[in-house]
Tab-separated table of C-alpha atoms and ligand atoms in Angstrom:
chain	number	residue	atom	x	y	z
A	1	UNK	CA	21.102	-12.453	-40.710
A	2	UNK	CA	19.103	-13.600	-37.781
A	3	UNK	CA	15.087	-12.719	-37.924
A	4	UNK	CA	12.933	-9.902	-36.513
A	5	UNK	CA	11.102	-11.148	-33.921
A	6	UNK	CA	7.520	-10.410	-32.188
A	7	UNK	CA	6.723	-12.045	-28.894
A	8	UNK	CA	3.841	-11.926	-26.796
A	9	UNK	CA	5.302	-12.061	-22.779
A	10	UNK	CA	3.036	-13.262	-19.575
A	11	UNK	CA	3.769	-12.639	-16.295
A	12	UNK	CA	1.709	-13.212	-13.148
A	13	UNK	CA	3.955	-14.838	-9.757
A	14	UNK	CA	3.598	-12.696	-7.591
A	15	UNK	CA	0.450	-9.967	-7.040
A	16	UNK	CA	0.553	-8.492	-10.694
A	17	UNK	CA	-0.920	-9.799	-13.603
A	18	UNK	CA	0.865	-8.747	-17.151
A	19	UNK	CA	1.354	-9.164	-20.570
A	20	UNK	CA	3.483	-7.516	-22.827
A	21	UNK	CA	4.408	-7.492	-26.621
A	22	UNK	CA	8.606	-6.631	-27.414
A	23	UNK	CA	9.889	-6.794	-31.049
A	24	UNK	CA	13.488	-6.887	-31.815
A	25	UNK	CA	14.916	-6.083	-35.048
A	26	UNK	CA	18.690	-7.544	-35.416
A	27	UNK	CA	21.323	-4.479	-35.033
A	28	UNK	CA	18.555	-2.452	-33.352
A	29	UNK	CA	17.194	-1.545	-29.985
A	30	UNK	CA	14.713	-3.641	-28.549
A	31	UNK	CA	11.053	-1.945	-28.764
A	32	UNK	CA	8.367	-2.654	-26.578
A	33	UNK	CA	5.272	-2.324	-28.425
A	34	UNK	CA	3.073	-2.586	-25.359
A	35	UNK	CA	3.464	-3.647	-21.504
A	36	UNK	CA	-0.048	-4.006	-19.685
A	37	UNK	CA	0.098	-4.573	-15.953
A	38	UNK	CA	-2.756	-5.608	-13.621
A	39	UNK	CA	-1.706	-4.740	-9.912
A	40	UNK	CA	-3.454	-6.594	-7.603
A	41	UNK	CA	-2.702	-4.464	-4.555
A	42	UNK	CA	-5.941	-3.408	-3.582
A	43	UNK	CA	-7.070	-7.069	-3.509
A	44	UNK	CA	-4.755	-7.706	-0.611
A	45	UNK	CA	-4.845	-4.897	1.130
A	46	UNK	CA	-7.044	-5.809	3.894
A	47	UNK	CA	-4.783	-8.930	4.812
A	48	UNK	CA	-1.146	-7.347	5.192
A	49	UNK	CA	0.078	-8.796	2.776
A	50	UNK	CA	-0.327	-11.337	-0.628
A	51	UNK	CA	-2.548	-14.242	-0.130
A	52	UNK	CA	-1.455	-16.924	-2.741
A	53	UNK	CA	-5.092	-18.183	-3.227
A	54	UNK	CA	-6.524	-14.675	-3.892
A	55	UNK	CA	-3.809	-13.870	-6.079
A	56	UNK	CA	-4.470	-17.117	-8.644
A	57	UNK	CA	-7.874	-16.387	-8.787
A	58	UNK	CA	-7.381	-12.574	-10.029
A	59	UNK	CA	-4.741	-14.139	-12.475
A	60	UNK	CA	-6.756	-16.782	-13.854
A	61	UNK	CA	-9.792	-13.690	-14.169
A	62	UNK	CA	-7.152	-11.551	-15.530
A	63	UNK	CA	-4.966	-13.064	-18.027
A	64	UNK	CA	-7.136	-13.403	-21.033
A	65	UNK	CA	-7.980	-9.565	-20.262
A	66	UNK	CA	-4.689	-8.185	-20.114
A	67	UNK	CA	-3.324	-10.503	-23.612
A	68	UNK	CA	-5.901	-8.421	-25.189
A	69	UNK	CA	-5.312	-5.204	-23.868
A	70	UNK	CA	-1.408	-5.815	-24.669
A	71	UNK	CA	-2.050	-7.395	-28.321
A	72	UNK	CA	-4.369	-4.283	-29.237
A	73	UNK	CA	-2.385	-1.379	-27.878
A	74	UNK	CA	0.456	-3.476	-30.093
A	75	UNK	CA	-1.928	-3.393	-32.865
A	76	UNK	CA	-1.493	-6.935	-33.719
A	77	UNK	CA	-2.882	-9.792	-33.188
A	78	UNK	CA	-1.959	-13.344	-32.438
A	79	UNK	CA	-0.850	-14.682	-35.505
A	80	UNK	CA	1.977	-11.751	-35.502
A	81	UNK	CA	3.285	-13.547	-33.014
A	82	UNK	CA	6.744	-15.914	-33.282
A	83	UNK	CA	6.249	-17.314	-29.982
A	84	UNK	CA	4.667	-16.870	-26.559
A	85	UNK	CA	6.953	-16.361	-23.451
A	86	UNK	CA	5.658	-17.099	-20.151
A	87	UNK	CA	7.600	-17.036	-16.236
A	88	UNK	CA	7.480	-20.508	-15.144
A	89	UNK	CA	8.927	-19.765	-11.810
A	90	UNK	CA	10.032	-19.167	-9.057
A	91	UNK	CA	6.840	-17.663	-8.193
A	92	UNK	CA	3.642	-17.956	-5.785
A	93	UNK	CA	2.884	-21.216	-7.262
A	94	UNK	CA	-0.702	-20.924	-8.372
A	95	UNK	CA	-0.360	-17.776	-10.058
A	96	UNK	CA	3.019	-19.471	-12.008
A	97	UNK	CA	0.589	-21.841	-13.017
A	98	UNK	CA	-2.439	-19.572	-14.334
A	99	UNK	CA	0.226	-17.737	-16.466
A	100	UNK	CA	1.678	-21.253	-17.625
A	101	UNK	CA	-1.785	-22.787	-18.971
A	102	UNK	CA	-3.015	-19.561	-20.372
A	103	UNK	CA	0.080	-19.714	-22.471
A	104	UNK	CA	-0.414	-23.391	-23.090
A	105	UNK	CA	-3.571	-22.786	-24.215
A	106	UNK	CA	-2.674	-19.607	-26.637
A	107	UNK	CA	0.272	-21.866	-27.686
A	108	UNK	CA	-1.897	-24.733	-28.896
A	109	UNK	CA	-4.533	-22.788	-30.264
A	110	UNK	CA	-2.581	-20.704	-32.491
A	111	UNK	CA	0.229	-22.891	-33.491
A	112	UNK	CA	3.089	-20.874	-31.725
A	113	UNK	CA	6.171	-22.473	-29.847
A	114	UNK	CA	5.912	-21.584	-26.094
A	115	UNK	CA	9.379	-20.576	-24.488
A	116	UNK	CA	9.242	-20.519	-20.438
A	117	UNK	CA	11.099	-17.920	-18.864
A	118	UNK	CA	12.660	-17.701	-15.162
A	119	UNK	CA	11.299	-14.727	-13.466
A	120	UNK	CA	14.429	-13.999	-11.912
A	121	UNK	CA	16.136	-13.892	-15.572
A	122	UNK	CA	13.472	-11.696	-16.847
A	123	UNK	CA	14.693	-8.981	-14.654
A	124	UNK	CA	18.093	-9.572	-14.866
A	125	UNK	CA	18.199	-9.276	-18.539
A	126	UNK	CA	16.245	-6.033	-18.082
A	127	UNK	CA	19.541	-4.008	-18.977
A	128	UNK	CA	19.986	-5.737	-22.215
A	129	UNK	CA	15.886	-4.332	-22.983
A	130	UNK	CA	16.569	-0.827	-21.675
A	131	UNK	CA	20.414	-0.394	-22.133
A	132	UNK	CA	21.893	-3.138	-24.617
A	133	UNK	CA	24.238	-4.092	-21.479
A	134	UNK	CA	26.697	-6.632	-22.875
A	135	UNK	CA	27.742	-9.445	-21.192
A	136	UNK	CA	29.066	-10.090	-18.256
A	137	UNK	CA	27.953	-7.388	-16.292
A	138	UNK	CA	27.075	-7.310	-12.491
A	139	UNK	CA	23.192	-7.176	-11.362
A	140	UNK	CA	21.715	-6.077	-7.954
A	141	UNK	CA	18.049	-7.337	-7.878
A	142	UNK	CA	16.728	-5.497	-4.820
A	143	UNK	CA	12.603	-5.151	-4.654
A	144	UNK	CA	10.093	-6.517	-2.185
A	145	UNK	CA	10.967	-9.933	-2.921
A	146	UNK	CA	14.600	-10.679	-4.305
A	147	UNK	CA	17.607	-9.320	-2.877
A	148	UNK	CA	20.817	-10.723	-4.951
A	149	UNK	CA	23.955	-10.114	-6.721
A	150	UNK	CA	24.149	-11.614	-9.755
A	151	UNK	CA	27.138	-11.502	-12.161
A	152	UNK	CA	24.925	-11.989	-15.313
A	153	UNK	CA	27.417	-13.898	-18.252
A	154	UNK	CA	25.065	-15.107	-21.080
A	155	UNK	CA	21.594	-15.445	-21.616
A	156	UNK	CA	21.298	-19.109	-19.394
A	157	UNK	CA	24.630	-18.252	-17.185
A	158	UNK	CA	23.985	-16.342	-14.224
A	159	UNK	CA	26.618	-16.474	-10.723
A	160	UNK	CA	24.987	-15.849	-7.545
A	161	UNK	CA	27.553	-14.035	-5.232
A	162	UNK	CA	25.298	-13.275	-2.481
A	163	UNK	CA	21.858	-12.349	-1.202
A	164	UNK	CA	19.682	-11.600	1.774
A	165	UNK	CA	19.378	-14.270	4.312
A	166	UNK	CA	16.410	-13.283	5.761
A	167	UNK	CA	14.202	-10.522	4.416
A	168	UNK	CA	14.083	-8.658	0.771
A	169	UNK	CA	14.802	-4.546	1.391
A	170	UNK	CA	11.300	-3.969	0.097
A	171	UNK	CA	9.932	-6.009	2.597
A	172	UNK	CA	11.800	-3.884	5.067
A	173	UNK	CA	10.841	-0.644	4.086
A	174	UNK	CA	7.270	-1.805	4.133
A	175	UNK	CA	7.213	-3.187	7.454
A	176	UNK	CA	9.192	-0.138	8.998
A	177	UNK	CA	6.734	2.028	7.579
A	178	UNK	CA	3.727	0.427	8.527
A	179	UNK	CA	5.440	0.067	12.414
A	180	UNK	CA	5.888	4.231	12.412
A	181	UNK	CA	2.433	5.142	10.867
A	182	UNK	CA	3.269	5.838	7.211
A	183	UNK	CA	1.052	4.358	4.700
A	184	UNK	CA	1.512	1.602	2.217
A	185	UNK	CA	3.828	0.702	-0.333
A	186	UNK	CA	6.229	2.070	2.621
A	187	UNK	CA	9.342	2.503	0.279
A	188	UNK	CA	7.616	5.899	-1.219
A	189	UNK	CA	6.052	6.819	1.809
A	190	UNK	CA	9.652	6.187	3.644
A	191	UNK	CA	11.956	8.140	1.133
A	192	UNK	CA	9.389	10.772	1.082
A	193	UNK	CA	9.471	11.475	4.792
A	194	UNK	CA	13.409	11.550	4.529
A	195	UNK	CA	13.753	14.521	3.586
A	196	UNK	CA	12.712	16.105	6.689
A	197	UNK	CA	15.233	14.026	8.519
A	198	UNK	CA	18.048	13.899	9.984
A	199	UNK	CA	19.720	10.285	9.147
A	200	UNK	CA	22.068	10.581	11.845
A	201	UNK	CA	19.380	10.545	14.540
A	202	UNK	CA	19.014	7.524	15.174
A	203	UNK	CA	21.913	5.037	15.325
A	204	UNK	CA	20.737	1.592	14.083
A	205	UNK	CA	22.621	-1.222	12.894
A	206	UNK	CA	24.591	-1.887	9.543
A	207	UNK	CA	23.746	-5.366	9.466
A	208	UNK	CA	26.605	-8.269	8.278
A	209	UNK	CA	28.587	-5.549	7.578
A	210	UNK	CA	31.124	-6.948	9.805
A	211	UNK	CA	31.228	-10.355	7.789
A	212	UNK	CA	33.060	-11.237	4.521
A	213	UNK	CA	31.500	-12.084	1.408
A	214	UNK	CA	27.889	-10.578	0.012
A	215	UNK	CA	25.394	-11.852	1.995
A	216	UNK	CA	23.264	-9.442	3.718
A	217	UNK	CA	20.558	-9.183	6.501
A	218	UNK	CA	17.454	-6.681	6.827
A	219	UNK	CA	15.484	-8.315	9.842
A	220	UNK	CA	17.749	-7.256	12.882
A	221	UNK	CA	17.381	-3.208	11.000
A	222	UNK	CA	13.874	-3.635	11.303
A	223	UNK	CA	13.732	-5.027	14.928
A	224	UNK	CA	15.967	-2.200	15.773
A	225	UNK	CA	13.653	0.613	13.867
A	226	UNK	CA	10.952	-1.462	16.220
A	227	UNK	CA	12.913	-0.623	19.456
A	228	UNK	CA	13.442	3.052	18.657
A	229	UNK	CA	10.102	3.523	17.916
A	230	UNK	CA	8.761	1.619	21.467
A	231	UNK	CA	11.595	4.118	23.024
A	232	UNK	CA	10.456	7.122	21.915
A	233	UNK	CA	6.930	6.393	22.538
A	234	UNK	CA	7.292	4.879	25.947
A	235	UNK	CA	9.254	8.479	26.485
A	236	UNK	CA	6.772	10.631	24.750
A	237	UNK	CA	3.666	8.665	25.013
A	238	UNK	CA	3.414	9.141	20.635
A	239	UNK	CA	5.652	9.671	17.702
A	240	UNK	CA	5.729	13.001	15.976
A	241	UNK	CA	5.773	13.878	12.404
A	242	UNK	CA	9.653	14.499	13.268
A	243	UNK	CA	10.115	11.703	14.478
A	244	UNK	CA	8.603	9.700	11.628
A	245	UNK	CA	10.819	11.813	9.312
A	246	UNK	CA	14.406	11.125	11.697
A	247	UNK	CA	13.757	7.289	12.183
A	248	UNK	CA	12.583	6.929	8.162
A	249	UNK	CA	16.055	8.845	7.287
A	250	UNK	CA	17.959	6.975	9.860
A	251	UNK	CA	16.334	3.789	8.123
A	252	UNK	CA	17.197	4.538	4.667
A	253	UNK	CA	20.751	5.307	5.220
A	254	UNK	CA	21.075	2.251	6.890
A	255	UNK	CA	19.676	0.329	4.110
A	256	UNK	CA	22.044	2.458	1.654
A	257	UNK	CA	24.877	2.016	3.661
A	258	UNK	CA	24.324	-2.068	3.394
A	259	UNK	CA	23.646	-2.096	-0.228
A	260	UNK	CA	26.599	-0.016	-0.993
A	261	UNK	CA	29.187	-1.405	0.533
A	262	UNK	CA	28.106	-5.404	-0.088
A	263	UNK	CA	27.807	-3.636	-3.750
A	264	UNK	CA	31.732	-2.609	-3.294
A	265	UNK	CA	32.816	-5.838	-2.638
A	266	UNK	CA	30.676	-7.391	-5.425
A	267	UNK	CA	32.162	-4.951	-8.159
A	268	UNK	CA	36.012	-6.104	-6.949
A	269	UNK	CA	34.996	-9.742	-7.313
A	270	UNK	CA	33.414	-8.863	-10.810
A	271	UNK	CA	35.655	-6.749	-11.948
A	272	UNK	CA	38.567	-9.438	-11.769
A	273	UNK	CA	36.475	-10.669	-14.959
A	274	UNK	CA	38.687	-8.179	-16.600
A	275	UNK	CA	34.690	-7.378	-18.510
A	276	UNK	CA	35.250	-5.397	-21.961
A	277	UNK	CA	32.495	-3.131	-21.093
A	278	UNK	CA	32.091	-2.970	-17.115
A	279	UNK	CA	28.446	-2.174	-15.449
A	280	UNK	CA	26.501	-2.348	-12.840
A	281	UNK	CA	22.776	-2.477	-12.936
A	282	UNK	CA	19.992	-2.593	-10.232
A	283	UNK	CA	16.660	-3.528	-10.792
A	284	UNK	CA	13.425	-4.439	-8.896
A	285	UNK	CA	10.850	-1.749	-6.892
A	286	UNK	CA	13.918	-0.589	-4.161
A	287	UNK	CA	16.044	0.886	-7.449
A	288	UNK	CA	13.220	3.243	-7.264
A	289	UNK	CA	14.691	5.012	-4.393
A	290	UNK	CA	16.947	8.198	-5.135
A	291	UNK	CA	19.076	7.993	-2.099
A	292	UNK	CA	20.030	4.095	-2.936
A	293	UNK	CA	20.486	5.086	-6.608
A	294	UNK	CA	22.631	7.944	-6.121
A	295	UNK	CA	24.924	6.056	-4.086
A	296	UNK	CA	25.211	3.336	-6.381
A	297	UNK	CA	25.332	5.314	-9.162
A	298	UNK	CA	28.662	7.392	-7.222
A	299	UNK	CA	30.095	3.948	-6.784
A	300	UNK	CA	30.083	3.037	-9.937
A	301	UNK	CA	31.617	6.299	-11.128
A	302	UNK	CA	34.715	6.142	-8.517
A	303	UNK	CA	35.249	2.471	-10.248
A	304	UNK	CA	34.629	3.801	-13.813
A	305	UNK	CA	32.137	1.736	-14.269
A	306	UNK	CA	28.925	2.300	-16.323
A	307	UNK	CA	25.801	2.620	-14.116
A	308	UNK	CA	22.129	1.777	-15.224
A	309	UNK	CA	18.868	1.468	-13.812
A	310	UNK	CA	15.852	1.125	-15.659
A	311	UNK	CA	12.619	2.979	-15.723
A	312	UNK	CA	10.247	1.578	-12.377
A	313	UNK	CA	7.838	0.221	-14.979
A	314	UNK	CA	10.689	-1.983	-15.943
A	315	UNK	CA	12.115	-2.453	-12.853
A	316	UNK	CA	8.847	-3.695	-10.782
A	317	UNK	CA	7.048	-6.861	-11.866
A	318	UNK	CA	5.927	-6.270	-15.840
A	319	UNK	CA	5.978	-8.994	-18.765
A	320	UNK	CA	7.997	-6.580	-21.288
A	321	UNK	CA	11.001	-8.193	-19.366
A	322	UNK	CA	9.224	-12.091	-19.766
A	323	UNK	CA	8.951	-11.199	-23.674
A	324	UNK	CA	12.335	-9.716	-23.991
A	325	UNK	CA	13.858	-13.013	-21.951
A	326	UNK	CA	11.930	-15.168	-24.196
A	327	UNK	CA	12.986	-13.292	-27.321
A	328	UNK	CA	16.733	-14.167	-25.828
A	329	UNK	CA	15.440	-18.055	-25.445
A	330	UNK	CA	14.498	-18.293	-28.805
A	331	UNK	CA	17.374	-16.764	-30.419
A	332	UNK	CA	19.409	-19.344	-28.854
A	333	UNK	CA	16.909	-21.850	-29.440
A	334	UNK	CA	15.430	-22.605	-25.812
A	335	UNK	CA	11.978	-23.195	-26.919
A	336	UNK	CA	9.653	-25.005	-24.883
A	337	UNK	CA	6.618	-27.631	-25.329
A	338	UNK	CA	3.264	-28.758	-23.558
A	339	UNK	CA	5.872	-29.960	-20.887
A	340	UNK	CA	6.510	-27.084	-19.598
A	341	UNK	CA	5.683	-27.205	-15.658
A	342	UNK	CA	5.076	-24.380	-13.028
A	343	UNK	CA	8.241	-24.140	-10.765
A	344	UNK	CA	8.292	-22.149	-7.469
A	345	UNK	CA	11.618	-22.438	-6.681
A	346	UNK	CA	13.891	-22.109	-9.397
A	347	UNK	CA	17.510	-20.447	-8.557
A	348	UNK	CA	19.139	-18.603	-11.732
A	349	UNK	CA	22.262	-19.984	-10.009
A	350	UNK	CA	21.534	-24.196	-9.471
A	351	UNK	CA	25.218	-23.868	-8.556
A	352	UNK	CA	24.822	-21.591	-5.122
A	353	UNK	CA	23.396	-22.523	-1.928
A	354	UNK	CA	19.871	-22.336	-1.600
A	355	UNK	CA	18.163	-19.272	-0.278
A	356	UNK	CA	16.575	-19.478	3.230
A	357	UNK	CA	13.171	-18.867	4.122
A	358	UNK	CA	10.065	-17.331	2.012
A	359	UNK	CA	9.031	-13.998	1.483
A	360	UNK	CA	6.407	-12.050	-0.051
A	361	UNK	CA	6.717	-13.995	-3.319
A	362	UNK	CA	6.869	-17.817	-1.724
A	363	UNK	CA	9.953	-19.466	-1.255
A	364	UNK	CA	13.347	-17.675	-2.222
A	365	UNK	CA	14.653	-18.545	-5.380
B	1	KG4	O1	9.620	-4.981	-7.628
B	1	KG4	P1	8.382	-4.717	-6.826
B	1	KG4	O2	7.276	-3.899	-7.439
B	1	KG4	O3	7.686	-6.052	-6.397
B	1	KG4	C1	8.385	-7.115	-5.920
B	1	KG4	O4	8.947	-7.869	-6.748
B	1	KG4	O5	8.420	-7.219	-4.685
B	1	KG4	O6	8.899	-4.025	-5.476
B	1	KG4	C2	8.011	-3.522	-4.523
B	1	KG4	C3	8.818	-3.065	-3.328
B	1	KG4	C4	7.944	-2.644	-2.156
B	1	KG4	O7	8.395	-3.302	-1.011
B	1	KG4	C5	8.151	-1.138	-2.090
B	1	KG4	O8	8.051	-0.613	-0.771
B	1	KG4	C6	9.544	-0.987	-2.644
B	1	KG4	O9	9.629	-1.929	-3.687
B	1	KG4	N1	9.748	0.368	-3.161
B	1	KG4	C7	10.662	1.225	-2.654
B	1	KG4	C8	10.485	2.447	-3.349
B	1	KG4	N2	9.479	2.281	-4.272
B	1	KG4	C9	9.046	0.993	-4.142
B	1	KG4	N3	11.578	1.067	-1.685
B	1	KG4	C10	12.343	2.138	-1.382
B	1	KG4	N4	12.215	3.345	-1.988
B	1	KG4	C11	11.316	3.547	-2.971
B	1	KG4	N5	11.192	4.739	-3.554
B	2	ZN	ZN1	10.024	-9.665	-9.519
């Protein structure tokens, strides 16, 4: 009978510091005892976006703070811990590294094994936390800095069908937003202004749509939302609050309309796995949006296929999903020592061609 374990996760790539403790009993549901999260938004807001150097220094200030906060809401300490999982990449690479030594350091003070965990993986096995997915089931990442299918097999086996060649979805909702006046994160401030739209306003593009495979493109939508928008003022010398709403609903469907049918095609090539228990998951800060969800979730149904999404604390950056990963790691025995180095590239797929370009997170995985 394998053990209970207790581990401690750290998280901190990107613009949110974390920690997180996650026990899992054998034969049981995976509990997560706490999951403390330090958003750093407010530290970047006057720059438009996440400066890498501002970010490691609120990690390294951080970390220490929020290990506490997530051991004592656990009500445990240290020493309850079987091992310490930290993301070691792909990441912004001085935060990667804060998380990594702070680890180190709790690793060789207290005796523990350290077990480094791919960010990318930590969200991915997300379903397995919230929903006990088994394997192989197929994985759309879609947030303000991934944007990939993933046909997830095992715990260190992950296939990369496809992703975004340019920007993440996120990023696209936040830089439509901020072009038509609506306020920051622009995902919630987009979907919100929706619903007083009409999504058929507007015609703009259904990028790649036209190609095979999964790949997908969210720059030429956004140049296009940029057009309309220089249209309708040059025409009206302003845009109105209807207008906001008609371009932000013409926007989102577009968006929808890209992740749902590169989604299609995905769940064919998956499905020819002949998988004993077929799913789909999403994850990352996009899943958030109803419109995108719904869709996917009526996809899944017409395929009779099982759809799940987790809760947005689980689905945004958090280190309940670097814990869980790690708890996976150490089960099969992936443990880590004072080696371990801070990656920021590191594709769950060394198999696929590598990603183009960086985006809000550094260079894509
Ligand atoms: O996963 P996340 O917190 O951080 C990254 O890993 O990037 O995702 C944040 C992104 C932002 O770009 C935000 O605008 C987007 O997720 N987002 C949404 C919604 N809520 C958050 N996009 C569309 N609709 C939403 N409701
Ligand atoms: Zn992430």
């Amino acid at each position: 009978m394998a053990q209970t374990l207790t581990l401690l996760g750290i998280e901190s790539s990107c613009d949110d510091t974390a920690a997180a403790v996650v026990r899992h009993a054998p034969g049981h549901p995976p509990e997560i005892l706490s999951n403390e999260v330090f958003g750093q938004t407010d530290l970047h807001a006057d720059f438009g976006g996440v400066v890498p150097e501002i970010a490691a220094r609120a990690h390294a200030e951080k970390l220490d703070v929020m290990v506490e906060a997530a051991l004592a809401t656990a009500g445990l300490t240290l020493a309850d811990m079987d091992a310490i999982a930290v993301t070691a990449g792909p990441g912004l690479i001085g935060g990667v590294m804060s998380g990594v030594m702070c680890a180190k350091g709790l690793a060789a003070g207290s005796g523990k094994p350290l077990v480094g965990v791919n960010h990318l993986a930590g969200h991915a096995l997300t379903p397995r936390l919230t929903d006990q997915l088994e394997f192989p089931y197929l994985i759309l990442l879609v947030s303000g800095g991934h944007c990939q299918f993933l046909i997830a097999h095992s715990v260190t086996e992950f296939q990369r069908l496809g992703g975004t060649i340019d920007d993440a979805p996120g990023e696209a909702f936040d830089k439509v937003a901020k072009l038509i006046g609506l306020p920051q994160p622009g995902g919630p401030s987009i979907e919100q202004a929706a619903k007083n739209g009409d999504s058929q306003s507007h015609k703009l593009p259904r990028p790649l749509l036209d190609r095979e495979g999964y790949d997908m493109s969210f720059s030429g939508l956004k140049t296009a939302a940029l057009r309309t928008r220089d249209a309708l003022v040059a025409e009206q010398g302003g845009l109105h609050p209807q207008d906001q709403a008609n371009l932000s609903a013409s926007f989102q469907a577009a968006v929808t309309d890209v992740l749902t049918e590169k989604t299609r095609r995905a769940l064919t090539q998956y499905l020819t796995l002949e998988p004993k228990a077929p799913a789909i998951a999403v994850a990352g800060g996009v899943a958030a949006n109803q419109a995108i969800r719904d869709s996917l979730s009526e996809l899944a149904e017409q395929h009779g296929v099982r759809f799940t999404a987790p809760p947005l604390k689980l689905c945004t950056d958090n280190a309940a999903m670097i814990a869980w990963a790690g708890i996976e790691q150490y089960r099969l025995g992936l443990i880590d020592d004072m080696t371990l180095t801070a990656r920021p590239r590191w594709p769950l797929d060394a198999a696929a061609p590598a990603m183009l370009g960086s985006g809000k997170k550094g260079a894509k995985a």
